[in-house]
Amino acid sequence: GIFLLICGSAFALLGVSQQRYQSDTQVLNSFQEARLGLDQIVRDVSDSGYPPPNQFESALPNSYADTPVAWSPFYVGSNPPIPCSMSGACTTPNSIEMIIETNPAPQTGIGVQYIRYTLSNNILYRSMVPKNGQDPTGFNTNTWSNAVPFVQNVMNNALPAQIAQINASYPNMFPGGNPVPVFQYTCDTPTGPQTCAAAGSAGTPTNIRSVTVTLIVQTPTPDWQSGQVRVVELTGRGSRLNAFQ
């Protein structure tokens, strides 16, 4: 009887340890996935706009970047393209979507690519297609066609009920109970860098100097002991390579 009691206690402790290990592993995996995703986004932003357009004025469109951050609408149809206003006229870039122009591997000769990030249904997607001079959100380019899940369980744009549930455990995660932008843009203005939405006529994609990226990532299942969700928040910032493009 004593032996059975000892064995039962040991197995109970083992079960608790396994549950705690699984819960901690989920948190760690979510953190690592978010960290790798954040690092890649920041790296893409920091490499955007390469090479400068004045090096390839007579080259094909995929040989140079017109601008570090692409936009829609009005990206095509005029020469040079007419940038939309970040205060509301831009379909993209916005708080949950961004398309940049960059040459991710100049040594390979693959040319400039459109790299698109889009948050949809709590999944941050990433796609990369060759730049062909077309609108990056248009049918001919279709940057969404090869989008793949990049970071899972991204809760920045969560529903009100989900935000309330997360705020019960993390009161400062969603200020005011509002969604948190994935992408926040800073623009160059005559008086210095400002938030693009408040930069007036200078608040256009061509003037974007840097992008602050915030990822709020939730574990797939609640904590085994408390029954509450586990959430991590990571923030990074990328600045475009060619500051005078």
XYZ file of C-alpha atoms in Angstrom, residues 61-62 66 75-77 114 130-136 141:
15
model
C 11.428 47.951 -63.680
C 12.590 44.939 -61.670
C 10.993 53.228 -57.287
C 0.896 53.491 -57.780
C 0.731 53.138 -61.568
C -0.732 55.283 -64.331
C 7.521 43.086 -53.823
C 9.109 39.908 -58.709
C 8.408 43.578 -59.318
C 7.052 44.091 -62.824
C 6.041 47.730 -62.731
C 2.406 46.930 -61.981
C 0.284 47.956 -59.006
C 1.490 45.659 -56.189
C 1.060 41.331 -59.929
